mmCIF file with all atom_site columns, C-alpha atoms and ligand atoms in Angstrom:
data_model
loop_
_atom_site.group_PDB
_atom_site.id
_atom_site.type_symbol
_atom_site.label_atom_id
_atom_site.label_alt_id
_atom_site.label_comp_id
_atom_site.label_asym_id
_atom_site.label_entity_id
_atom_site.label_seq_id
_atom_site.pdbx_PDB_ins_code
_atom_site.Cartn_x
_atom_site.Cartn_y
_atom_site.Cartn_z
_atom_site.occupancy
_atom_site.B_iso_or_equiv
_atom_site.pdbx_formal_charge
_atom_site.auth_seq_id
_atom_site.auth_comp_id
_atom_site.auth_asym_id
_atom_site.auth_atom_id
_atom_site.pdbx_PDB_model_num
ATOM   1   C CA  . MET A 1 1   ? 20.939 3.719  -88.805 1.00 96.00 ? 239 MET A CA  1
ATOM   2   C CA  . LYS A 1 2   ? 19.649 0.377  -90.014 1.00 95.00 ? 240 LYS A CA  1
ATOM   3   C CA  . LEU A 1 3   ? 21.212 -1.790 -87.312 1.00 97.00 ? 241 LEU A CA  1
ATOM   4   C CA  . LEU A 1 4   ? 19.705 0.357  -84.557 1.00 98.00 ? 242 LEU A CA  1
ATOM   5   C CA  . LYS A 1 5   ? 16.246 0.363  -86.090 1.00 97.00 ? 243 LYS A CA  1
ATOM   6   C CA  . GLU A 1 6   ? 16.347 -3.427 -86.375 1.00 97.00 ? 244 GLU A CA  1
ATOM   7   C CA  . ARG A 1 7   ? 17.201 -3.706 -82.677 1.00 98.00 ? 245 ARG A CA  1
ATOM   8   C CA  . ILE A 1 8   ? 14.417 -1.301 -81.705 1.00 98.00 ? 246 ILE A CA  1
ATOM   9   C CA  . ARG A 1 9   ? 11.947 -3.293 -83.782 1.00 96.00 ? 247 ARG A CA  1
ATOM   10  C CA  . ARG A 1 10  ? 13.123 -6.606 -82.373 1.00 96.00 ? 248 ARG A CA  1
ATOM   11  C CA  . GLU A 1 11  ? 13.761 -5.738 -78.732 1.00 97.00 ? 249 GLU A CA  1
ATOM   12  C CA  . GLY A 1 12  ? 12.033 -2.426 -78.024 1.00 97.00 ? 250 GLY A CA  1
ATOM   13  C CA  . ASN A 1 13  ? 8.991  -2.497 -75.807 1.00 97.00 ? 251 ASN A CA  1
ATOM   14  C CA  . VAL A 1 14  ? 6.321  0.169  -76.300 1.00 98.00 ? 252 VAL A CA  1
ATOM   15  C CA  . LYS A 1 15  ? 4.766  1.254  -73.009 1.00 96.00 ? 253 LYS A CA  1
ATOM   16  C CA  . PRO A 1 16  ? 1.686  3.383  -72.403 1.00 95.00 ? 254 PRO A CA  1
ATOM   17  C CA  . GLY A 1 17  ? 2.449  7.103  -72.090 1.00 93.00 ? 255 GLY A CA  1
ATOM   18  C CA  . ASN A 1 18  ? 4.648  7.207  -75.206 1.00 94.00 ? 256 ASN A CA  1
ATOM   19  C CA  . VAL A 1 19  ? 7.587  5.516  -73.511 1.00 97.00 ? 257 VAL A CA  1
ATOM   20  C CA  . LEU A 1 20  ? 9.803  3.120  -75.437 1.00 98.00 ? 258 LEU A CA  1
ATOM   21  C CA  . LYS A 1 21  ? 11.826 0.726  -73.298 1.00 98.00 ? 259 LYS A CA  1
ATOM   22  C CA  . VAL A 1 22  ? 15.124 -0.397 -74.789 1.00 98.00 ? 260 VAL A CA  1
ATOM   23  C CA  . ASP A 1 23  ? 16.568 -1.991 -71.667 1.00 98.00 ? 261 ASP A CA  1
ATOM   24  C CA  . MET A 1 24  ? 17.887 -4.951 -73.684 1.00 97.00 ? 262 MET A CA  1
ATOM   25  C CA  . PHE A 1 25  ? 20.635 -2.927 -75.376 1.00 98.00 ? 263 PHE A CA  1
ATOM   26  C CA  . LEU A 1 26  ? 20.744 0.695  -74.210 1.00 97.00 ? 264 LEU A CA  1
ATOM   27  C CA  . ASN A 1 27  ? 19.191 1.603  -70.868 1.00 97.00 ? 265 ASN A CA  1
ATOM   28  C CA  . HIS A 1 28  ? 19.912 -1.342 -68.583 1.00 97.00 ? 266 HIS A CA  1
ATOM   29  C CA  . GLN A 1 29  ? 21.881 -4.040 -70.354 1.00 97.00 ? 267 GLN A CA  1
ATOM   30  C CA  . ILE A 1 30  ? 24.272 -2.358 -72.790 1.00 97.00 ? 268 ILE A CA  1
ATOM   31  C CA  . ASP A 1 31  ? 25.306 -3.902 -76.103 1.00 98.00 ? 269 ASP A CA  1
ATOM   32  C CA  . VAL A 1 32  ? 28.827 -2.543 -76.464 1.00 98.00 ? 270 VAL A CA  1
ATOM   33  C CA  . GLU A 1 33  ? 29.178 -3.685 -80.071 1.00 98.00 ? 271 GLU A CA  1
ATOM   34  C CA  . LEU A 1 34  ? 26.068 -1.712 -81.003 1.00 98.00 ? 272 LEU A CA  1
ATOM   35  C CA  . MET A 1 35  ? 27.403 1.230  -78.968 1.00 98.00 ? 273 MET A CA  1
ATOM   36  C CA  . ASN A 1 36  ? 30.595 1.136  -81.023 1.00 98.00 ? 274 ASN A CA  1
ATOM   37  C CA  . GLU A 1 37  ? 28.556 1.394  -84.209 1.00 98.00 ? 275 GLU A CA  1
ATOM   38  C CA  . ILE A 1 38  ? 26.639 4.330  -82.682 1.00 98.00 ? 276 ILE A CA  1
ATOM   39  C CA  . GLY A 1 39  ? 29.932 6.032  -81.779 1.00 98.00 ? 277 GLY A CA  1
ATOM   40  C CA  . LYS A 1 40  ? 31.284 5.528  -85.308 1.00 98.00 ? 278 LYS A CA  1
ATOM   41  C CA  . GLU A 1 41  ? 28.095 6.942  -86.811 1.00 98.00 ? 279 GLU A CA  1
ATOM   42  C CA  . PHE A 1 42  ? 28.304 10.078 -84.643 1.00 98.00 ? 280 PHE A CA  1
ATOM   43  C CA  . LYS A 1 43  ? 31.935 10.467 -85.739 1.00 98.00 ? 281 LYS A CA  1
ATOM   44  C CA  . ARG A 1 44  ? 30.853 10.204 -89.381 1.00 98.00 ? 282 ARG A CA  1
ATOM   45  C CA  . LEU A 1 45  ? 28.069 12.755 -88.855 1.00 98.00 ? 283 LEU A CA  1
ATOM   46  C CA  . PHE A 1 46  ? 29.948 15.275 -86.693 1.00 98.00 ? 284 PHE A CA  1
ATOM   47  C CA  . GLY A 1 47  ? 33.652 14.611 -87.361 1.00 97.00 ? 285 GLY A CA  1
ATOM   48  C CA  . ASP A 1 48  ? 34.074 17.811 -89.347 1.00 98.00 ? 286 ASP A CA  1
ATOM   49  C CA  . LYS A 1 49  ? 32.814 19.857 -86.369 1.00 97.00 ? 287 LYS A CA  1
ATOM   50  C CA  . LYS A 1 50  ? 35.975 19.039 -84.418 1.00 97.00 ? 288 LYS A CA  1
ATOM   51  C CA  . PRO A 1 51  ? 34.419 19.109 -80.949 1.00 98.00 ? 289 PRO A CA  1
ATOM   52  C CA  . THR A 1 52  ? 36.749 19.541 -77.977 1.00 98.00 ? 290 THR A CA  1
ATOM   53  C CA  . LYS A 1 53  ? 34.316 17.916 -75.526 1.00 98.00 ? 291 LYS A CA  1
ATOM   54  C CA  . ILE A 1 54  ? 31.261 15.721 -75.517 1.00 98.00 ? 292 ILE A CA  1
ATOM   55  C CA  . LEU A 1 55  ? 28.516 16.774 -73.122 1.00 98.00 ? 293 LEU A CA  1
ATOM   56  C CA  . THR A 1 56  ? 25.702 14.571 -71.873 1.00 98.00 ? 294 THR A CA  1
ATOM   57  C CA  . ILE A 1 57  ? 23.487 14.063 -68.820 1.00 97.00 ? 295 ILE A CA  1
ATOM   58  C CA  . GLU A 1 58  ? 23.571 11.241 -66.300 1.00 96.00 ? 296 GLU A CA  1
ATOM   59  C CA  . ALA A 1 59  ? 22.784 8.412  -66.276 1.00 93.00 ? 297 ALA A CA  1
ATOM   60  C CA  . SER A 1 60  ? 21.890 6.926  -69.649 1.00 94.00 ? 298 SER A CA  1
ATOM   61  C CA  . GLY A 1 61  ? 23.883 9.412  -71.700 1.00 96.00 ? 299 GLY A CA  1
ATOM   62  C CA  . ILE A 1 62  ? 27.208 8.522  -70.109 1.00 98.00 ? 300 ILE A CA  1
ATOM   63  C CA  . ALA A 1 63  ? 27.879 5.196  -71.832 1.00 98.00 ? 301 ALA A CA  1
ATOM   64  C CA  . ILE A 1 64  ? 26.927 6.616  -75.228 1.00 98.00 ? 302 ILE A CA  1
ATOM   65  C CA  . ALA A 1 65  ? 29.120 9.677  -74.680 1.00 98.00 ? 303 ALA A CA  1
ATOM   66  C CA  . CYS A 1 66  ? 32.144 7.655  -73.534 1.00 98.00 ? 304 CYS A CA  1
ATOM   67  C CA  . ILE A 1 67  ? 32.095 5.292  -76.488 1.00 98.00 ? 305 ILE A CA  1
ATOM   68  C CA  . THR A 1 68  ? 31.529 8.182  -78.898 1.00 98.00 ? 306 THR A CA  1
ATOM   69  C CA  . ALA A 1 69  ? 34.378 10.150 -77.306 1.00 98.00 ? 307 ALA A CA  1
ATOM   70  C CA  . GLN A 1 70  ? 36.838 7.369  -78.156 1.00 98.00 ? 308 GLN A CA  1
ATOM   71  C CA  . TYR A 1 71  ? 36.272 8.109  -81.849 1.00 98.00 ? 309 TYR A CA  1
ATOM   72  C CA  . PHE A 1 72  ? 36.837 11.845 -81.328 1.00 98.00 ? 310 PHE A CA  1
ATOM   73  C CA  . ASN A 1 73  ? 39.674 11.520 -78.777 1.00 98.00 ? 311 ASN A CA  1
ATOM   74  C CA  . VAL A 1 74  ? 38.116 14.117 -76.485 1.00 98.00 ? 312 VAL A CA  1
ATOM   75  C CA  . PRO A 1 75  ? 36.878 14.048 -72.861 1.00 98.00 ? 313 PRO A CA  1
ATOM   76  C CA  . VAL A 1 76  ? 33.284 13.548 -71.780 1.00 98.00 ? 314 VAL A CA  1
ATOM   77  C CA  . VAL A 1 77  ? 31.559 15.879 -69.348 1.00 98.00 ? 315 VAL A CA  1
ATOM   78  C CA  . PHE A 1 78  ? 28.240 14.784 -67.907 1.00 98.00 ? 316 PHE A CA  1
ATOM   79  C CA  . ALA A 1 79  ? 25.738 17.064 -66.231 1.00 97.00 ? 317 ALA A CA  1
ATOM   80  C CA  . LYS A 1 80  ? 24.815 15.869 -62.762 1.00 95.00 ? 318 LYS A CA  1
ATOM   81  C CA  . LYS A 1 81  ? 21.333 15.778 -61.337 1.00 91.00 ? 319 LYS A CA  1
ATOM   82  C CA  . ALA A 1 82  ? 21.766 17.527 -57.990 1.00 85.00 ? 320 ALA A CA  1
ATOM   83  C CA  . GLN A 1 83  ? 19.662 17.041 -54.877 1.00 68.00 ? 321 GLN A CA  1
ATOM   84  C CA  . SER A 1 84  ? 20.245 20.621 -53.829 1.00 66.00 ? 322 SER A CA  1
ATOM   85  C CA  . ILE A 1 85  ? 22.221 23.293 -55.580 1.00 63.00 ? 323 ILE A CA  1
ATOM   86  C CA  . ASN A 1 86  ? 25.296 24.607 -53.860 1.00 64.00 ? 324 ASN A CA  1
ATOM   87  C CA  . LEU A 1 87  ? 25.167 28.242 -54.931 1.00 61.00 ? 325 LEU A CA  1
ATOM   88  C CA  . ASP A 1 88  ? 28.870 28.888 -54.552 1.00 68.00 ? 326 ASP A CA  1
ATOM   89  C CA  . GLY A 1 89  ? 29.233 30.114 -58.129 1.00 79.00 ? 327 GLY A CA  1
ATOM   90  C CA  . ASP A 1 90  ? 31.493 27.239 -59.128 1.00 92.00 ? 328 ASP A CA  1
ATOM   91  C CA  . SER A 1 91  ? 28.904 25.518 -61.289 1.00 94.00 ? 329 SER A CA  1
ATOM   92  C CA  . TYR A 1 92  ? 26.658 26.208 -64.242 1.00 95.00 ? 330 TYR A CA  1
ATOM   93  C CA  . THR A 1 93  ? 23.132 25.254 -63.220 1.00 95.00 ? 331 THR A CA  1
ATOM   94  C CA  . THR A 1 94  ? 19.814 24.721 -64.928 1.00 95.00 ? 332 THR A CA  1
ATOM   95  C CA  . LYS A 1 95  ? 16.517 22.922 -64.334 1.00 93.00 ? 333 LYS A CA  1
ATOM   96  C CA  . ILE A 1 96  ? 15.329 19.907 -66.293 1.00 92.00 ? 334 ILE A CA  1
ATOM   97  C CA  . GLU A 1 97  ? 11.980 18.158 -66.113 1.00 89.00 ? 335 GLU A CA  1
ATOM   98  C CA  . SER A 1 98  ? 12.374 14.429 -66.494 1.00 85.00 ? 336 SER A CA  1
ATOM   99  C CA  . PHE A 1 99  ? 10.135 12.960 -69.194 1.00 84.00 ? 337 PHE A CA  1
ATOM   100 C CA  . THR A 1 100 ? 10.083 9.492  -67.659 1.00 82.00 ? 338 THR A CA  1
ATOM   101 C CA  . HIS A 1 101 ? 9.797  10.479 -63.986 1.00 82.00 ? 339 HIS A CA  1
ATOM   102 C CA  . LYS A 1 102 ? 7.862  13.773 -64.334 1.00 83.00 ? 340 LYS A CA  1
ATOM   103 C CA  . LYS A 1 103 ? 10.159 15.340 -61.772 1.00 88.00 ? 341 LYS A CA  1
ATOM   104 C CA  . VAL A 1 104 ? 12.105 18.607 -61.995 1.00 91.00 ? 342 VAL A CA  1
ATOM   105 C CA  . TYR A 1 105 ? 15.831 18.274 -61.326 1.00 89.00 ? 343 TYR A CA  1
ATOM   106 C CA  . ASP A 1 106 ? 18.478 20.877 -60.719 1.00 92.00 ? 344 ASP A CA  1
ATOM   107 C CA  . VAL A 1 107 ? 21.309 19.996 -63.052 1.00 94.00 ? 345 VAL A CA  1
ATOM   108 C CA  . ILE A 1 108 ? 24.892 21.173 -62.655 1.00 95.00 ? 346 ILE A CA  1
ATOM   109 C CA  . VAL A 1 109 ? 28.222 21.197 -64.472 1.00 96.00 ? 347 VAL A CA  1
ATOM   110 C CA  . SER A 1 110 ? 31.337 22.453 -62.728 1.00 95.00 ? 348 SER A CA  1
ATOM   111 C CA  . LYS A 1 111 ? 32.851 25.568 -64.318 1.00 96.00 ? 349 LYS A CA  1
ATOM   112 C CA  . LYS A 1 112 ? 36.183 23.724 -64.290 1.00 96.00 ? 350 LYS A CA  1
ATOM   113 C CA  . TYR A 1 113 ? 35.101 21.464 -67.133 1.00 97.00 ? 351 TYR A CA  1
ATOM   114 C CA  . LEU A 1 114 ? 33.488 23.830 -69.651 1.00 98.00 ? 352 LEU A CA  1
ATOM   115 C CA  . SER A 1 115 ? 34.957 27.050 -70.935 1.00 96.00 ? 353 SER A CA  1
ATOM   116 C CA  . ARG A 1 116 ? 34.413 29.607 -73.689 1.00 97.00 ? 354 ARG A CA  1
ATOM   117 C CA  . ASP A 1 117 ? 37.131 27.925 -75.752 1.00 97.00 ? 355 ASP A CA  1
ATOM   118 C CA  . ASP A 1 118 ? 35.218 24.656 -75.937 1.00 98.00 ? 356 ASP A CA  1
ATOM   119 C CA  . ARG A 1 119 ? 33.426 23.349 -79.010 1.00 98.00 ? 357 ARG A CA  1
ATOM   120 C CA  . ILE A 1 120 ? 30.668 21.101 -77.699 1.00 98.00 ? 358 ILE A CA  1
ATOM   121 C CA  . LEU A 1 121 ? 28.937 18.062 -79.155 1.00 98.00 ? 359 LEU A CA  1
ATOM   122 C CA  . ILE A 1 122 ? 25.936 17.060 -77.027 1.00 98.00 ? 360 ILE A CA  1
ATOM   123 C CA  . VAL A 1 123 ? 24.793 13.420 -77.118 1.00 98.00 ? 361 VAL A CA  1
ATOM   124 C CA  . ASP A 1 124 ? 21.892 11.675 -75.389 1.00 98.00 ? 362 ASP A CA  1
ATOM   125 C CA  . ASP A 1 125 ? 19.844 8.497  -75.616 1.00 98.00 ? 363 ASP A CA  1
ATOM   126 C CA  . PHE A 1 126 ? 16.325 9.858  -76.260 1.00 98.00 ? 364 PHE A CA  1
ATOM   127 C CA  . LEU A 1 127 ? 14.716 13.041 -77.479 1.00 98.00 ? 365 LEU A CA  1
ATOM   128 C CA  . ALA A 1 128 ? 11.065 13.546 -76.517 1.00 97.00 ? 366 ALA A CA  1
ATOM   129 C CA  . ASN A 1 129 ? 9.900  17.062 -75.617 1.00 96.00 ? 367 ASN A CA  1
ATOM   130 C CA  . GLY A 1 130 ? 13.405 18.460 -75.586 1.00 97.00 ? 368 GLY A CA  1
ATOM   131 C CA  . CYS A 1 131 ? 13.590 19.494 -71.954 1.00 96.00 ? 369 CYS A CA  1
ATOM   132 C CA  . ALA A 1 132 ? 16.866 17.663 -71.249 1.00 96.00 ? 370 ALA A CA  1
ATOM   133 C CA  . LEU A 1 133 ? 18.494 19.132 -74.355 1.00 98.00 ? 371 LEU A CA  1
ATOM   134 C CA  . LEU A 1 134 ? 17.264 22.667 -73.659 1.00 97.00 ? 372 LEU A CA  1
ATOM   135 C CA  . GLY A 1 135 ? 18.875 22.404 -70.220 1.00 97.00 ? 373 GLY A CA  1
ATOM   136 C CA  . LEU A 1 136 ? 22.181 21.227 -71.699 1.00 98.00 ? 374 LEU A CA  1
ATOM   137 C CA  . ILE A 1 137 ? 22.048 23.974 -74.348 1.00 98.00 ? 375 ILE A CA  1
ATOM   138 C CA  . ASP A 1 138 ? 21.500 26.481 -71.541 1.00 97.00 ? 376 ASP A CA  1
ATOM   139 C CA  . ILE A 1 139 ? 24.635 25.218 -69.778 1.00 98.00 ? 377 ILE A CA  1
ATOM   140 C CA  . VAL A 1 140 ? 26.715 25.471 -72.978 1.00 98.00 ? 378 VAL A CA  1
ATOM   141 C CA  . LYS A 1 141 ? 25.488 29.062 -73.403 1.00 98.00 ? 379 LYS A CA  1
ATOM   142 C CA  . SER A 1 142 ? 26.304 29.934 -69.793 1.00 97.00 ? 380 SER A CA  1
ATOM   143 C CA  . ALA A 1 143 ? 29.848 28.709 -70.347 1.00 97.00 ? 381 ALA A CA  1
ATOM   144 C CA  . GLY A 1 144 ? 30.175 30.827 -73.499 1.00 98.00 ? 382 GLY A CA  1
ATOM   145 C CA  . ALA A 1 145 ? 31.207 27.671 -75.386 1.00 98.00 ? 383 ALA A CA  1
ATOM   146 C CA  . SER A 1 146 ? 30.104 26.975 -78.953 1.00 98.00 ? 384 SER A CA  1
ATOM   147 C CA  . LEU A 1 147 ? 27.498 24.289 -79.607 1.00 98.00 ? 385 LEU A CA  1
ATOM   148 C CA  . GLU A 1 148 ? 28.654 22.347 -82.669 1.00 98.00 ? 386 GLU A CA  1
ATOM   149 C CA  . GLY A 1 149 ? 25.852 19.828 -82.841 1.00 98.00 ? 387 GLY A CA  1
ATOM   150 C CA  . ILE A 1 150 ? 23.586 17.369 -81.066 1.00 98.00 ? 388 ILE A CA  1
ATOM   151 C CA  . GLY A 1 151 ? 23.534 13.619 -81.644 1.00 98.00 ? 389 GLY A CA  1
ATOM   152 C CA  . ILE A 1 152 ? 20.571 11.603 -80.395 1.00 98.00 ? 390 ILE A CA  1
ATOM   153 C CA  . VAL A 1 153 ? 20.240 7.840  -80.517 1.00 98.00 ? 391 VAL A CA  1
ATOM   154 C CA  . ILE A 1 154 ? 16.408 7.650  -80.602 1.00 98.00 ? 392 ILE A CA  1
ATOM   155 C CA  . GLU A 1 155 ? 14.180 10.624 -81.398 1.00 98.00 ? 393 GLU A CA  1
ATOM   156 C CA  . LYS A 1 156 ? 10.444 10.303 -80.940 1.00 98.00 ? 394 LYS A CA  1
ATOM   157 C CA  . GLY A 1 157 ? 9.513  12.456 -83.903 1.00 97.00 ? 395 GLY A CA  1
ATOM   158 C CA  . PHE A 1 158 ? 5.868  12.704 -82.881 1.00 97.00 ? 396 PHE A CA  1
ATOM   159 C CA  . GLN A 1 159 ? 6.853  14.698 -79.798 1.00 97.00 ? 397 GLN A CA  1
ATOM   160 C CA  . SER A 1 160 ? 7.807  18.346 -79.920 1.00 96.00 ? 398 SER A CA  1
ATOM   161 C CA  . GLY A 1 161 ? 11.524 18.466 -79.017 1.00 97.00 ? 399 GLY A CA  1
ATOM   162 C CA  . GLY A 1 162 ? 13.080 17.795 -82.417 1.00 98.00 ? 400 GLY A CA  1
ATOM   163 C CA  . LYS A 1 163 ? 11.224 20.586 -84.180 1.00 97.00 ? 401 LYS A CA  1
ATOM   164 C CA  . ALA A 1 164 ? 11.868 23.084 -81.373 1.00 97.00 ? 402 ALA A CA  1
ATOM   165 C CA  . ILE A 1 165 ? 15.606 22.424 -81.432 1.00 98.00 ? 403 ILE A CA  1
ATOM   166 C CA  . ARG A 1 166 ? 15.961 22.382 -85.236 1.00 98.00 ? 404 ARG A CA  1
ATOM   167 C CA  . ASP A 1 167 ? 13.986 25.652 -85.349 1.00 98.00 ? 405 ASP A CA  1
ATOM   168 C CA  . MET A 1 168 ? 16.732 27.165 -83.172 1.00 98.00 ? 406 MET A CA  1
ATOM   169 C CA  . GLY A 1 169 ? 19.126 26.503 -86.059 1.00 98.00 ? 407 GLY A CA  1
ATOM   170 C CA  . ILE A 1 170 ? 20.992 23.775 -84.167 1.00 98.00 ? 408 ILE A CA  1
ATOM   171 C CA  . ASP A 1 171 ? 22.540 20.875 -86.096 1.00 98.00 ? 409 ASP A CA  1
ATOM   172 C CA  . LEU A 1 172 ? 20.519 18.044 -84.552 1.00 98.00 ? 410 LEU A CA  1
ATOM   173 C CA  . LYS A 1 173 ? 20.901 14.534 -85.950 1.00 98.00 ? 411 LYS A CA  1
ATOM   174 C CA  . SER A 1 174 ? 19.146 11.420 -84.696 1.00 98.00 ? 412 SER A CA  1
ATOM   175 C CA  . LEU A 1 175 ? 20.148 7.870  -85.587 1.00 98.00 ? 413 LEU A CA  1
ATOM   176 C CA  . ALA A 1 176 ? 16.557 6.617  -85.504 1.00 98.00 ? 414 ALA A CA  1
ATOM   177 C CA  . ILE A 1 177 ? 13.466 8.797  -85.712 1.00 98.00 ? 415 ILE A CA  1
ATOM   178 C CA  . ILE A 1 178 ? 10.206 7.194  -84.651 1.00 98.00 ? 416 ILE A CA  1
ATOM   179 C CA  . GLU A 1 179 ? 7.161  8.470  -86.482 1.00 97.00 ? 417 GLU A CA  1
ATOM   180 C CA  . SER A 1 180 ? 4.638  6.526  -84.429 1.00 97.00 ? 418 SER A CA  1
ATOM   181 C CA  . MET A 1 181 ? 4.428  3.682  -81.955 1.00 97.00 ? 419 MET A CA  1
ATOM   182 C CA  . ASN A 1 182 ? 1.572  1.690  -80.554 1.00 96.00 ? 420 ASN A CA  1
ATOM   183 C CA  . ALA A 1 183 ? 1.500  0.337  -77.016 1.00 96.00 ? 421 ALA A CA  1
ATOM   184 C CA  . GLU A 1 184 ? -1.235 -2.196 -77.845 1.00 95.00 ? 422 GLU A CA  1
ATOM   185 C CA  . THR A 1 185 ? 0.297  -3.803 -80.924 1.00 96.00 ? 423 THR A CA  1
ATOM   186 C CA  . GLY A 1 186 ? 3.918  -2.982 -80.079 1.00 95.00 ? 424 GLY A CA  1
ATOM   187 C CA  . GLU A 1 187 ? 4.381  -1.616 -83.601 1.00 96.00 ? 425 GLU A CA  1
ATOM   188 C CA  . VAL A 1 188 ? 7.103  0.994  -84.166 1.00 97.00 ? 426 VAL A CA  1
ATOM   189 C CA  . VAL A 1 189 ? 7.190  2.999  -87.415 1.00 97.00 ? 427 VAL A CA  1
ATOM   190 C CA  . PHE A 1 190 ? 10.272 5.007  -88.354 1.00 97.00 ? 428 PHE A CA  1
ATOM   191 C CA  . SER A 1 191 ? 10.067 8.242  -90.312 1.00 94.00 ? 429 SER A CA  1
ATOM   192 C CA  . ASP A 1 192 ? 12.959 7.274  -92.561 1.00 78.00 ? 430 ASP A CA  1
ATOM   193 C CA  . GLU A 1 193 ? 12.690 3.540  -93.178 1.00 64.00 ? 431 GLU A CA  1
ATOM   194 C CA  . ASP A 1 194 ? 15.936 2.034  -94.462 1.00 59.00 ? 432 ASP A CA  1
HETATM 195 P P1  . LIG B 2 .   ? 12.876 15.138 -73.084 1.00 79.97 ? 710 LIG B P1  1
HETATM 196 O O1  . LIG B 2 .   ? 13.631 15.949 -72.082 1.00 79.97 ? 710 LIG B O1  1
HETATM 197 O O2  . LIG B 2 .   ? 13.349 15.345 -74.509 1.00 79.97 ? 710 LIG B O2  1
HETATM 198 O O3  . LIG B 2 .   ? 11.384 15.281 -72.945 1.00 79.97 ? 710 LIG B O3  1
HETATM 199 O O4  . LIG B 2 .   ? 13.175 13.612 -72.725 1.00 79.97 ? 710 LIG B O4  1
HETATM 200 C C1  . LIG B 2 .   ? 14.470 13.118 -72.909 1.00 79.97 ? 710 LIG B C1  1
HETATM 201 C C2  . LIG B 2 .   ? 14.963 12.366 -71.716 1.00 79.97 ? 710 LIG B C2  1
HETATM 202 O O5  . LIG B 2 .   ? 13.933 11.570 -71.130 1.00 79.97 ? 710 LIG B O5  1
HETATM 203 C C3  . LIG B 2 .   ? 16.062 11.402 -72.146 1.00 79.97 ? 710 LIG B C3  1
HETATM 204 O O6  . LIG B 2 .   ? 17.265 11.805 -71.516 1.00 79.97 ? 710 LIG B O6  1
HETATM 205 C C4  . LIG B 2 .   ? 15.618 10.039 -71.680 1.00 79.97 ? 710 LIG B C4  1
HETATM 206 O O7  . LIG B 2 .   ? 16.406 9.625  -70.594 1.00 79.97 ? 710 LIG B O7  1
HETATM 207 C C5  . LIG B 2 .   ? 14.192 10.183 -71.225 1.00 79.97 ? 710 LIG B C5  1
HETATM 208 N N1  . LIG B 2 .   ? 13.210 9.631  -72.183 1.00 79.97 ? 710 LIG B N1  1
HETATM 209 C C6  . LIG B 2 .   ? 12.298 10.333 -72.914 1.00 79.97 ? 710 LIG B C6  1
HETATM 210 N N2  . LIG B 2 .   ? 11.512 9.520  -73.618 1.00 79.97 ? 710 LIG B N2  1
HETATM 211 C C7  . LIG B 2 .   ? 11.929 8.266  -73.353 1.00 79.97 ? 710 LIG B C7  1
HETATM 212 C C8  . LIG B 2 .   ? 11.481 6.973  -73.802 1.00 79.97 ? 710 LIG B C8  1
HETATM 213 O O8  . LIG B 2 .   ? 10.533 6.794  -74.592 1.00 79.97 ? 710 LIG B O8  1
HETATM 214 N N3  . LIG B 2 .   ? 12.180 5.903  -73.335 1.00 79.97 ? 710 LIG B N3  1
HETATM 215 C C9  . LIG B 2 .   ? 13.226 6.027  -72.461 1.00 79.97 ? 710 LIG B C9  1
HETATM 216 N N4  . LIG B 2 .   ? 13.843 4.906  -72.083 1.00 79.97 ? 710 LIG B N4  1
HETATM 217 N N5  . LIG B 2 .   ? 13.664 7.233  -72.010 1.00 79.97 ? 710 LIG B N5  1
HETATM 218 C C10 . LIG B 2 .   ? 13.021 8.345  -72.453 1.00 79.97 ? 710 LIG B C10 1
#
């Protein structure tokens, strides 16, 4: 997605430790016009999958999921990072290691909001090693729902998550795939320049 890549090039900030900060338009301040274009692009890419719900994880995924959901006319469910799991059997639970904070979270989704009849589109802001997505995939499986696809805004293609998830046969599409980035020069190279 050309518009997105331009914004990353212009406003992205490459930090040591393979972290890209995009606080100007995605992770702190949110550019709603750009979000609308992202939502439209996910609709173009996954419209034929006819999802019944969009699943994401708090916090950064929520805005992306809500704007995308307006183009699909379906609800959003977001997985919550729990302090302690209430093992009452009312929730699907999994563990996710945060890439940016290096912390393991218990993550939950209430059984009320996902069922075996659901067709799920997962969306999230970043894909790095795939831990967040593997957790969400686990939750979809626990619910017996069908996973129709995964839409990612920014994939860091030099990290392992994208390959692992595509190797599972999942329809994963990313709007910008970064081939390499350099914290010293600030240079970002995309794998599919357009
Ligand atoms: P993964 O679980 O794939 O290793 O990492 C994905 C999650 O970590 C995303 O939900 C995102 O919040 C965060 N993340 C991973 N890499 C980056 C990055 O370079 N920049 C930002 N802002 N978040 C990232």
